[in-house]
Amino acid sequence: MTVADERTAEAAAGTEPPAEPSRYSLRHPKSRIAWIRPAVWAPLLVMLALLALLWQWGADELPYLLPPLGKIGTSLTAEFGYYVDNALVTLGEAAAGLGMGFAAAFVLAVLTSELPLLRRAVMPIAVVLNVTPLVAIAPALVVAFGFGPLPKLVIAALICFFPILINTAAGLRSVPRQVLQVYRTIDAGRVELLWYVRIPHALPFLFAALRIVLPLSIIGAVVAEMSASGSTRGLGTVISVASSMNQLPVVYASILVLAVMGVLLLLAVTLVERRVLHWHDSTHD
Amino acid sequence: MDGSVKVTGTPALDLRSVRRVYGFGPSATTALDDVHLSVPAGRFVSLIGPSGCGKSTLLRIAAGLEEPDHGTVRVHGVEPAEACAAKMIGLVPQSPALLPWLSVLRNVTLPHKINKGAARRRERIAGNAERAATGAPDMRELLVKAGLGEAMHKLPAQLSGGMRQRAAIVRAFGLRPDVLVMDEPFSALDEFTRESLQDQLLDLWDELETTVLFVTHSVSEAVRLSDTVVVMAPHPGRIVDTVEVDLERPRGDRLFGERRFHEYEDLIRDRLRRAWRSEAA
């Protein structure tokens, strides 16, 4: 409920009609312009510099703990294509798994919101599995499905499935009662209610779930790659192979690439989220 | 106004021996007990009474949102469920209940896209063909009339509370409902906004003649708006009195200064008090 309100308020702020930009679009231009002021970016920059110094000091004192930043940099630039290739493999696994988990969770969420019996059967299990660390079954999945991409997809899909299911189901069921009453008095059908009211109402919940599961899907893919000792591709494989050969710069370069990938994905979701909620606002005429 | 109201044989709303009990056993409360109410078409009827008197329950039963445990309910001669299926009922709830992702215009036109088979069903219900044939009014025009012309393409979140509630009223009127049910629609608004919305409600009602069932806890609001004020009392919820408000329309601000207006207010307050006292005794 509160999530939805915040999101819709955000959407409202971001999707103002162009006629009156001054009144409703204060938030975005302001937050963009704000980055010009040193008071906004300087603290972060100082903090990063301090951390880098600390890192370098640690690398000098304990060479087996941390690699020097310079070496990470050289590894990244020298073998940039290698990192990108492996990042794309991991990204592909995570994205495909996320897509599968998303589709299945969405369908099941709609079904449980419409069929109380199914809801009572499924949701308690979903809640328990949602708090279970599902990455732990990665080794078992490797045993079951081998070293190919399949166990990676399955683990990413499984990890994404439950948060999406629970959030979407909550969104579909949280339409305010008075809204439902208005549409009940005109005898709106189930499908009409789903399409025009419940699903759009659940969209902010769905995006909240996406923000949660995006990093999880990458974790799932990486852990599955690490568990499958016979894998040849993916950043998880790169990390486990490099660790076993004491190539710390490669390990940390891969981790850096994974972090950048996560940030980019989150950025993509934010953009899509704005677009989608904007779409709902602007389709009139 | 009075000349144009068609008085047909079947009342717009007809409740007979309606009873509704919530809960079971010793904790059961009788929300409505033996309620009879007949509203001729085109009338503006208010339900007034303290909380727990069953006025909202009565409204929900009339709108087909709840079933009575006993008794019969008819809307233009048919069951409420059938009336809903024919889109004969318009509901304005306490909150505007607008969809936050749709512009005001899309919000008020959405009901036209839903349950499209209703028009046919409505024609088939006797004595209704004429109304059904008029079709949906121009929603843009209606919004302009309600003072929402500028706000048409805005989202509900960009509107004030009063404007949102106006949009909810336009949405209900846009169905050209045979019966408009309103559940304390102005209770969350400030006094100024409330009075201007009362004016606009009367204007729209004047134009799109319909029967209104209006739940309120404000005596002056009831007198100002209604042809008939139904006074209710709790424990068990029941109708204790019916007051016909014989004041000419249109009812402008002038009315507040008139003696007769205050006489009606006093009369209804007196009836409400008497209901309280009889309960205490």
Coordinates of C-alpha atoms in Angstrom, one line a residue:
Chain A
M1 CA 0.0 0.0 0.0
T2 CA 2.6 2.5 1.0
V3 CA 5.0 1.2 -1.6
A4 CA 2.3 1.7 -4.2
D5 CA 1.5 5.2 -3.0
E6 CA 5.2 6.2 -3.0
R7 CA 5.6 4.8 -6.5
T8 CA 2.5 6.4 -7.9
A9 CA 3.5 9.7 -6.4
E10 CA 6.9 9.2 -8.0
A11 CA 5.3 8.4 -11.2
A12 CA 3.1 11.5 -11.0
A13 CA 6.1 13.6 -10.3
G14 CA 8.0 12.2 -13.3
T15 CA 5.2 12.1 -15.9
E16 CA 3.8 15.6 -15.7
P17 CA 2.0 17.0 -18.8
P18 CA 4.5 19.2 -20.7
A19 CA 2.1 22.2 -20.4
E20 CA 3.1 22.8 -16.8
P21 CA 6.6 21.5 -16.2
S22 CA 7.4 24.0 -13.6
R23 CA 4.8 22.8 -11.2
Y24 CA 5.1 19.0 -11.3
S25 CA 8.6 18.2 -12.4
L26 CA 10.5 19.8 -9.6
R27 CA 12.0 16.6 -8.5
H28 CA 14.0 15.4 -11.4
P29 CA 15.6 18.6 -12.7
K30 CA 16.4 19.6 -9.2
S31 CA 18.1 16.3 -8.4
R32 CA 20.1 16.5 -11.6
I33 CA 21.2 20.0 -11.2
A34 CA 22.1 19.3 -7.6
W35 CA 25.1 17.3 -8.8
I36 CA 26.8 20.5 -10.0
R37 CA 27.2 21.6 -6.4
P38 CA 30.5 20.3 -4.8
A39 CA 28.7 19.8 -1.5
V40 CA 26.7 17.1 -3.1
W41 CA 29.5 15.1 -4.9
A42 CA 32.5 16.0 -2.8
P43 CA 31.8 13.8 0.2
L44 CA 31.4 10.7 -2.0
L45 CA 34.7 11.6 -3.9
V46 CA 36.6 12.0 -0.6
M47 CA 35.2 8.8 0.8
L48 CA 36.2 6.9 -2.4
A49 CA 39.7 8.4 -2.2
L50 CA 40.1 7.4 1.4
L51 CA 38.9 3.8 0.6
A52 CA 41.4 3.6 -2.3
L53 CA 44.2 4.7 0.0
L54 CA 43.2 2.2 2.6
W55 CA 43.1 -0.5 -0.1
Q56 CA 46.5 0.4 -1.4
W57 CA 47.9 0.3 2.1
G58 CA 46.3 -3.1 2.7
A59 CA 47.7 -4.4 -0.6
D60 CA 51.2 -3.3 0.3
E61 CA 51.1 -4.8 3.7
L62 CA 49.3 -8.0 2.9
P63 CA 49.8 -9.0 -0.7
Y64 CA 47.7 -12.2 -0.2
L65 CA 44.7 -10.2 1.1
L66 CA 44.3 -7.6 -1.6
P67 CA 45.8 -7.0 -5.0
P68 CA 47.1 -3.5 -5.8
L69 CA 44.5 -1.3 -7.6
G70 CA 46.9 -0.7 -10.4
K71 CA 47.0 -4.4 -11.2
I72 CA 43.3 -4.7 -11.2
G73 CA 43.2 -1.8 -13.7
T74 CA 45.8 -3.3 -16.0
S75 CA 44.0 -6.7 -16.0
L76 CA 40.8 -5.0 -16.9
T77 CA 42.2 -2.9 -19.7
A78 CA 44.5 -5.6 -21.1
E79 CA 41.8 -8.2 -21.3
F80 CA 38.7 -6.1 -21.6
G81 CA 37.2 -8.3 -24.3
Y82 CA 37.6 -11.4 -22.1
Y83 CA 35.8 -9.8 -19.2
V84 CA 33.0 -8.5 -21.4
D85 CA 32.5 -11.9 -23.1
N86 CA 32.2 -13.6 -19.7
A87 CA 30.1 -10.9 -18.3
L88 CA 27.7 -11.3 -21.2
V89 CA 27.5 -15.1 -20.5
T90 CA 26.6 -14.4 -16.9
L91 CA 24.2 -11.7 -17.8
G92 CA 22.5 -13.9 -20.3
E93 CA 22.0 -16.6 -17.8
A94 CA 20.7 -14.2 -15.2
A95 CA 18.4 -12.4 -17.6
A96 CA 17.0 -15.7 -19.1
G97 CA 16.5 -17.1 -15.6
L98 CA 14.8 -13.8 -14.5
G99 CA 12.5 -13.9 -17.5
M100 CA 11.5 -17.4 -16.8
G101 CA 10.9 -16.8 -13.1
F102 CA 9.1 -13.6 -13.8
A103 CA 6.7 -15.2 -16.3
A104 CA 5.9 -18.1 -14.1
A105 CA 5.5 -16.0 -11.0
F106 CA 3.3 -13.5 -12.7
V107 CA 0.9 -16.2 -14.0
L108 CA 0.8 -17.9 -10.7
A109 CA 0.2 -14.6 -8.9
V110 CA -2.8 -13.8 -11.1
L111 CA -4.2 -17.3 -10.6
T112 CA -3.8 -17.2 -6.8
S113 CA -5.4 -13.8 -6.7
E114 CA -8.5 -15.2 -8.6
L115 CA -8.7 -18.6 -6.9
P116 CA -8.8 -18.5 -3.1
L117 CA -8.3 -22.2 -2.8
L118 CA -5.1 -22.1 -4.8
R119 CA -4.0 -19.2 -2.8
R120 CA -4.4 -21.0 0.4
A121 CA -2.5 -24.0 -1.0
V122 CA 0.4 -22.1 -2.5
M123 CA 1.1 -18.9 -0.6
P124 CA 2.2 -20.4 2.7
I125 CA 4.7 -22.6 0.8
A126 CA 5.9 -19.5 -1.2
V127 CA 6.4 -17.5 2.0
V128 CA 8.6 -20.3 3.5
L129 CA 10.6 -20.8 0.2
N130 CA 11.1 -17.0 -0.1
V131 CA 13.1 -16.9 3.1
T132 CA 15.0 -20.1 2.2
P133 CA 18.5 -19.4 0.8
L134 CA 17.8 -21.0 -2.6
V135 CA 21.4 -20.5 -3.8
A136 CA 22.2 -23.4 -1.5
I137 CA 20.7 -25.9 -3.9
A138 CA 23.0 -24.8 -6.8
P139 CA 25.4 -27.8 -6.3
A140 CA 22.5 -30.2 -6.3
L141 CA 21.2 -28.6 -9.5
V142 CA 24.6 -29.0 -11.1
V143 CA 24.4 -32.7 -10.2
A144 CA 21.0 -32.9 -11.8
F145 CA 21.5 -30.8 -14.9
G146 CA 25.3 -30.9 -15.6
F147 CA 27.7 -28.2 -16.5
G148 CA 25.7 -26.5 -19.3
P149 CA 23.6 -23.3 -18.9
L150 CA 20.5 -25.1 -17.6
P151 CA 21.4 -25.2 -13.8
K152 CA 22.3 -21.5 -14.0
L153 CA 19.0 -20.6 -15.6
V154 CA 17.1 -22.8 -13.1
I155 CA 18.7 -21.3 -10.0
A156 CA 18.3 -17.7 -11.3
A157 CA 14.6 -18.4 -12.1
L158 CA 14.0 -20.0 -8.7
I159 CA 15.6 -17.1 -6.8
C160 CA 13.5 -14.6 -8.8
F161 CA 10.3 -16.6 -8.6
F162 CA 9.2 -16.2 -5.0
P163 CA 9.8 -12.4 -4.4
I164 CA 7.9 -11.7 -7.7
L165 CA 5.1 -14.1 -6.8
I166 CA 4.6 -12.6 -3.3
N167 CA 4.9 -9.0 -4.3
T168 CA 2.6 -9.3 -7.3
A169 CA 0.0 -11.3 -5.4
A170 CA 0.0 -8.6 -2.7
G171 CA -0.3 -5.9 -5.4
L172 CA -3.2 -7.6 -7.1
R173 CA -5.1 -8.1 -3.9
S174 CA -4.4 -4.6 -2.4
V175 CA -6.8 -2.6 -4.6
P176 CA -8.8 -0.4 -2.2
R177 CA -12.2 -1.7 -1.3
Q178 CA -14.0 1.4 -2.4
V179 CA -12.4 1.2 -5.9
L180 CA -13.6 -2.4 -6.2
Q181 CA -17.1 -1.4 -5.0
V182 CA -17.3 1.2 -7.8
Y183 CA -16.5 -1.4 -10.4
R184 CA -18.7 -4.0 -8.8
T185 CA -21.8 -1.8 -9.1
I186 CA -21.2 -1.8 -12.9
D187 CA -20.7 -5.5 -12.8
A188 CA -17.2 -5.5 -14.2
G189 CA -16.0 -9.0 -15.2
R190 CA -13.0 -10.7 -13.6
V191 CA -10.9 -10.2 -16.7
E192 CA -11.9 -6.6 -17.0
L193 CA -11.1 -6.0 -13.4
L194 CA -7.7 -7.7 -13.8
W195 CA -6.8 -5.8 -16.9
Y196 CA -8.1 -2.3 -16.0
V197 CA -7.7 -2.3 -12.3
R198 CA -5.7 -5.1 -10.6
I199 CA -2.7 -5.5 -12.9
P200 CA -2.0 -1.7 -13.3
H201 CA -2.4 -1.4 -9.5
A202 CA 0.1 -4.2 -9.0
L203 CA 2.7 -2.7 -11.3
P204 CA 4.5 -0.6 -8.7
F205 CA 4.7 -3.8 -6.5
L206 CA 6.1 -5.7 -9.4
F207 CA 8.8 -3.2 -10.0
A208 CA 9.7 -3.2 -6.3
A209 CA 10.1 -7.0 -6.7
L210 CA 12.2 -6.5 -9.8
R211 CA 14.6 -4.3 -7.9
I212 CA 15.0 -7.0 -5.3
V213 CA 15.4 -9.9 -7.7
L214 CA 17.8 -8.3 -10.3
P215 CA 20.9 -8.5 -8.1
L216 CA 19.6 -11.9 -6.8
S217 CA 19.4 -13.3 -10.4
I218 CA 23.1 -12.4 -10.9
I219 CA 24.0 -13.9 -7.6
G220 CA 22.2 -17.1 -8.6
A221 CA 24.0 -17.3 -12.0
V222 CA 27.4 -16.6 -10.4
V223 CA 27.0 -19.2 -7.6
A224 CA 25.8 -21.8 -10.1
E225 CA 28.8 -21.1 -12.3
M226 CA 31.1 -21.5 -9.2
S227 CA 29.4 -24.7 -8.2
A228 CA 29.8 -26.3 -11.6
S229 CA 33.6 -27.0 -11.6
G230 CA 33.3 -28.1 -15.3
S231 CA 32.0 -24.8 -16.5
T232 CA 34.1 -22.9 -19.0
R233 CA 32.4 -19.6 -19.3
G234 CA 30.9 -16.8 -17.1
L235 CA 32.4 -14.5 -14.5
G236 CA 31.6 -17.0 -11.7
T237 CA 33.9 -19.5 -13.5
V238 CA 36.5 -16.9 -14.1
I239 CA 36.5 -16.0 -10.3
S240 CA 36.8 -19.6 -9.1
V241 CA 39.5 -20.6 -11.6
A242 CA 41.5 -17.4 -10.9
S243 CA 41.2 -17.9 -7.1
S244 CA 42.5 -21.4 -7.4
M245 CA 45.5 -20.0 -9.3
N246 CA 46.1 -17.1 -6.9
Q247 CA 45.3 -14.5 -9.5
L248 CA 43.8 -12.0 -7.2
P249 CA 43.7 -9.1 -9.7
V250 CA 41.6 -11.2 -12.0
V251 CA 39.2 -12.1 -9.1
Y252 CA 38.7 -8.5 -8.1
A253 CA 38.4 -7.2 -11.7
S254 CA 35.6 -9.8 -12.2
I255 CA 33.9 -8.6 -9.0
L256 CA 34.2 -5.0 -10.2
V257 CA 32.6 -6.0 -13.5
L258 CA 29.8 -7.8 -11.7
A259 CA 29.2 -4.7 -9.6
V260 CA 29.0 -2.4 -12.7
M261 CA 26.7 -4.9 -14.3
G262 CA 24.4 -4.8 -11.3
V263 CA 24.3 -1.0 -11.3
L264 CA 23.5 -0.9 -15.0
L265 CA 20.7 -3.4 -14.6
L266 CA 19.2 -1.4 -11.7
L267 CA 19.5 1.7 -13.8
A268 CA 17.7 -0.1 -16.7
V269 CA 14.8 -1.2 -14.4
T270 CA 14.5 2.4 -13.1
L271 CA 14.2 3.7 -16.7
V272 CA 11.7 1.0 -17.7
E273 CA 9.7 1.7 -14.6
R274 CA 9.4 5.4 -15.4
R275 CA 8.5 4.5 -19.0
V276 CA 5.9 2.0 -18.0
L277 CA 4.2 4.2 -15.4
H278 CA 4.4 7.1 -17.8
W279 CA 2.8 5.0 -20.5
H280 CA -0.1 4.4 -18.2
D281 CA -0.5 8.1 -17.7
S282 CA -0.1 9.3 -21.2
T283 CA -2.1 6.8 -23.3
H284 CA -5.1 9.0 -23.3
D285 CA -5.8 10.0 -26.9
Chain B
M1 CA -37.5 20.2 -12.4
D2 CA -40.7 18.7 -10.9
G3 CA -42.5 18.9 -14.2
S4 CA -40.0 16.8 -16.0
V5 CA -39.8 13.9 -13.5
K6 CA -41.5 10.9 -15.0
V7 CA -43.6 9.2 -12.4
T8 CA -43.9 5.6 -13.4
G9 CA -45.7 2.8 -11.6
T10 CA -42.5 1.0 -10.4
P11 CA -40.5 3.0 -7.8
A12 CA -36.9 3.6 -8.6
L13 CA -36.0 1.9 -5.3
D14 CA -38.2 -0.4 -3.3
L15 CA -37.1 -2.1 -0.1
R16 CA -39.5 -4.3 1.8
S17 CA -39.0 -5.8 5.3
V18 CA -35.3 -5.7 4.8
R19 CA -33.2 -7.2 7.6
R20 CA -29.5 -7.5 7.8
V21 CA -27.6 -9.1 10.7
Y22 CA -23.8 -9.1 11.1
G23 CA -22.1 -11.8 13.1
F24 CA -23.6 -14.8 14.9
G25 CA -24.9 -15.7 18.3
P26 CA -24.7 -13.3 21.2
S27 CA -22.3 -11.0 19.4
A28 CA -24.6 -10.5 16.4
T29 CA -25.7 -7.0 15.7
T30 CA -28.8 -6.1 13.7
A31 CA -27.6 -3.5 11.2
L32 CA -31.1 -3.2 9.7
D33 CA -34.4 -4.4 11.0
D34 CA -37.7 -4.5 9.1
V35 CA -36.8 -1.6 6.8
H36 CA -39.4 -0.4 4.3
L37 CA -38.4 2.3 1.8
S38 CA -39.9 3.2 -1.5
V39 CA -38.4 6.0 -3.6
P40 CA -40.2 7.2 -6.7
A41 CA -38.0 7.9 -9.7
G42 CA -36.3 11.2 -9.9
R43 CA -36.3 11.9 -6.1
F44 CA -33.3 13.0 -4.1
V45 CA -33.4 11.0 -0.9
S46 CA -31.0 11.4 2.0
L47 CA -30.4 8.9 4.8
I48 CA -29.4 10.5 8.0
G49 CA -28.6 9.1 11.5
P50 CA -25.9 8.4 14.0
S51 CA -23.2 5.9 13.2
G52 CA -24.4 2.3 13.6
C53 CA -27.9 3.2 12.4
G54 CA -27.4 1.1 9.2
K55 CA -27.5 3.9 6.7
S56 CA -24.4 2.7 4.9
T57 CA -25.6 -0.9 5.1
L58 CA -28.9 0.2 3.5
L59 CA -27.0 1.9 0.7
R60 CA -24.8 -1.1 0.0
I61 CA -27.9 -3.3 -0.1
A62 CA -29.6 -0.9 -2.5
A63 CA -26.4 -0.9 -4.7
G64 CA -26.2 -4.7 -4.8
L65 CA -22.9 -4.7 -2.9
E66 CA -24.5 -6.7 0.0
E67 CA -27.5 -9.1 0.2
P68 CA -30.2 -8.7 2.8
D69 CA -30.8 -11.7 5.2
H70 CA -34.5 -11.1 4.8
G71 CA -36.8 -9.1 2.7
T72 CA -36.8 -7.9 -0.9
V73 CA -35.0 -5.2 -2.8
R74 CA -36.0 -3.9 -6.2
V75 CA -34.3 -1.3 -8.4
H76 CA -36.8 -0.2 -11.0
G77 CA -38.5 -3.5 -10.5
V78 CA -35.5 -5.8 -10.8
E79 CA -33.0 -7.2 -8.3
P80 CA -30.0 -5.1 -7.5
A81 CA -27.6 -7.6 -9.1
E82 CA -29.6 -7.4 -12.3
A83 CA -29.6 -3.6 -12.1
C84 CA -25.8 -3.7 -11.7
A85 CA -25.4 -6.0 -14.7
A86 CA -27.4 -3.4 -16.7
K87 CA -25.3 -0.5 -15.4
M88 CA -28.3 1.2 -13.9
I89 CA -26.5 2.0 -10.6
G90 CA -23.8 4.7 -10.1
L91 CA -21.8 4.7 -6.9
V92 CA -19.9 7.6 -5.3
P93 CA -18.1 6.2 -2.3
Q94 CA -16.7 8.1 0.6
S95 CA -13.2 8.4 -1.0
P96 CA -13.0 9.3 -4.7
A97 CA -11.7 5.9 -5.5
L98 CA -10.0 7.1 -8.7
L99 CA -7.3 5.0 -10.4
P100 CA -4.1 6.9 -9.8
W101 CA -2.4 5.8 -13.1
L102 CA -5.2 7.3 -15.3
S103 CA -5.9 10.9 -16.1
V104 CA -9.2 12.3 -14.9
L105 CA -10.7 11.9 -18.3
R106 CA -9.6 8.3 -18.6
N107 CA -10.9 7.7 -15.1
V108 CA -14.4 8.9 -15.9
T109 CA -14.6 7.2 -19.2
L110 CA -13.3 3.8 -18.0
P111 CA -16.7 2.6 -16.9
H112 CA -18.0 3.0 -20.5
K113 CA -15.4 0.4 -21.6
I114 CA -16.4 -2.1 -19.0
N115 CA -19.4 -4.4 -19.2
K116 CA -20.4 -3.4 -22.7
G117 CA -23.3 -5.8 -22.8
A118 CA -25.1 -3.7 -20.2
A119 CA -26.7 -1.4 -22.8
R120 CA -28.7 -4.3 -24.2
R121 CA -29.7 -5.6 -20.8
R122 CA -30.8 -2.1 -19.8
E123 CA -33.1 -1.8 -22.8
R124 CA -34.8 -5.0 -22.0
I125 CA -35.7 -3.8 -18.5
A126 CA -39.2 -2.5 -18.8
G127 CA -39.8 1.3 -18.7
N128 CA -36.2 1.9 -19.2
A129 CA -35.7 1.9 -23.0
E130 CA -35.9 5.6 -23.3
R131 CA -33.2 6.3 -20.8
A132 CA -30.9 3.6 -22.2
A133 CA -31.3 5.0 -25.7
T134 CA -30.0 8.4 -24.7
G135 CA -26.5 6.9 -24.5
A136 CA -23.5 8.1 -22.6
P137 CA -23.1 11.9 -22.2
D138 CA -20.1 13.6 -23.6
M139 CA -17.6 13.2 -20.7
R140 CA -15.4 16.1 -21.7
E141 CA -18.4 18.4 -21.6
L142 CA -19.5 17.0 -18.3
L143 CA -16.0 17.5 -16.8
V144 CA -16.0 21.1 -18.0
K145 CA -19.4 21.6 -16.4
A146 CA -18.0 20.3 -13.2
G147 CA -15.1 22.7 -13.3
L148 CA -12.6 20.0 -14.3
G149 CA -11.9 21.3 -17.8
E150 CA -8.4 22.3 -17.0
A151 CA -7.7 19.2 -14.9
M152 CA -9.0 16.7 -17.5
H153 CA -5.5 15.4 -18.5
K154 CA -4.0 15.5 -15.0
L155 CA -3.5 12.6 -12.7
P156 CA -5.7 12.4 -9.6
A157 CA -2.6 12.9 -7.4
Q158 CA -2.2 16.4 -9.0
L159 CA -5.7 17.4 -7.9
S160 CA -7.2 18.7 -4.7
G161 CA -9.5 16.6 -2.6
G162 CA -12.5 18.5 -3.8
M163 CA -11.6 18.1 -7.4
R164 CA -11.0 14.4 -7.0
Q165 CA -14.4 14.0 -5.5
R166 CA -16.0 16.0 -8.3
A167 CA -14.3 13.6 -10.7
A168 CA -15.8 10.7 -8.9
I169 CA -19.3 12.3 -9.1
V170 CA -18.8 12.9 -12.9
R171 CA -17.7 9.3 -13.3
A172 CA -21.0 8.1 -11.7
F173 CA -23.2 10.6 -13.6
G174 CA -21.5 9.6 -16.8
L175 CA -23.2 6.3 -16.6
R176 CA -26.6 8.1 -16.7
P177 CA -27.5 5.9 -13.8
D178 CA -31.2 5.2 -12.9
V179 CA -30.1 5.3 -9.3
L180 CA -27.2 7.2 -8.0
V181 CA -26.0 6.0 -4.5
M182 CA -23.6 8.3 -2.6
D183 CA -22.0 7.3 0.7
E184 CA -21.0 10.4 2.6
P185 CA -19.2 11.7 -0.4
F186 CA -18.4 15.1 1.1
S187 CA -17.5 14.1 4.6
A188 CA -13.8 14.4 4.1
L189 CA -13.9 17.9 2.6
D190 CA -13.7 21.3 4.2
E191 CA -16.8 23.5 4.6
F192 CA -16.2 25.7 1.6
T193 CA -15.5 22.9 -0.8
R194 CA -18.4 20.9 0.5
E195 CA -20.9 23.7 -0.3
S196 CA -19.6 24.3 -3.8
L197 CA -19.7 20.6 -4.4
Q198 CA -23.3 20.4 -3.1
D199 CA -24.2 23.1 -5.7
Q200 CA -22.5 21.3 -8.5
L201 CA -24.2 18.0 -7.5
L202 CA -27.6 19.7 -7.7
D203 CA -26.8 21.2 -11.1
L204 CA -25.8 17.9 -12.5
W205 CA -28.7 16.1 -10.9
D206 CA -31.0 18.8 -12.4
E207 CA -29.6 18.1 -15.9
L208 CA -29.2 14.3 -15.9
E209 CA -32.4 13.6 -13.9
T210 CA -31.8 10.5 -11.8
T211 CA -32.8 9.1 -8.5
V212 CA -30.3 9.8 -5.7
L213 CA -29.8 7.9 -2.5
F214 CA -27.5 10.0 -0.4
V215 CA -26.0 9.0 2.9
T216 CA -24.9 11.8 5.2
H217 CA -24.5 12.7 8.8
S218 CA -24.9 16.4 8.2
V219 CA -28.4 17.8 8.9
S220 CA -28.0 20.9 6.8
E221 CA -26.6 19.0 3.9
A222 CA -29.6 16.7 4.0
V223 CA -32.1 19.5 4.1
R224 CA -30.3 21.5 1.4
L225 CA -30.1 18.6 -1.1
S226 CA -33.1 16.4 -0.5
D227 CA -36.7 16.0 -1.5
T228 CA -37.0 13.5 1.3
V229 CA -34.9 13.0 4.4
V230 CA -35.1 9.5 6.0
V231 CA -34.2 9.6 9.7
M232 CA -32.6 6.4 11.0
A233 CA -31.7 5.1 14.5
P234 CA -29.4 2.4 15.8
H235 CA -29.8 -0.8 17.9
P236 CA -31.3 -2.2 15.8
G237 CA -30.8 -0.1 12.7
R238 CA -34.2 1.2 11.5
I239 CA -36.1 4.0 9.9
V240 CA -37.8 6.1 12.5
D241 CA -39.1 9.0 10.4
T242 CA -39.4 10.4 6.9
V243 CA -39.4 14.1 6.4
E244 CA -40.5 15.7 3.1
V245 CA -38.5 18.8 2.4
D246 CA -40.8 21.2 0.6
L247 CA -38.4 23.9 -0.5
E248 CA -38.4 25.2 -4.0
R249 CA -35.5 24.5 -6.3
P250 CA -32.9 25.6 -7.4
R251 CA -31.7 26.0 -3.9
G252 CA -28.9 28.6 -3.7
D253 CA -27.0 30.2 -0.9
R254 CA -30.1 32.4 -0.2
L255 CA -31.7 29.3 1.3
F256 CA -29.3 29.3 4.3
G257 CA -30.8 32.6 5.5
E258 CA -34.4 31.5 5.2
R259 CA -36.4 30.6 8.2
R260 CA -38.1 27.6 6.6
F261 CA -34.7 26.0 5.9
H262 CA -33.8 26.2 9.6
E263 CA -37.3 24.9 10.6
Y264 CA -36.5 21.8 8.6
E265 CA -33.1 21.5 10.2
D266 CA -34.7 21.8 13.7
L267 CA -37.4 19.3 12.8
I268 CA -34.9 16.7 11.7
R269 CA -32.6 17.3 14.7
D270 CA -35.6 16.9 16.9
R271 CA -36.5 13.6 15.2
L272 CA -32.9 12.4 15.6
R273 CA -32.9 13.3 19.3
R274 CA -36.2 11.6 19.9
A275 CA -34.8 8.5 18.4
W276 CA -31.9 8.6 20.8
R277 CA -34.1 9.2 23.8
S278 CA -36.5 6.4 22.9
E279 CA -33.5 4.1 22.8
A280 CA -32.2 5.2 26.1
A281 CA -35.6 4.7 27.8

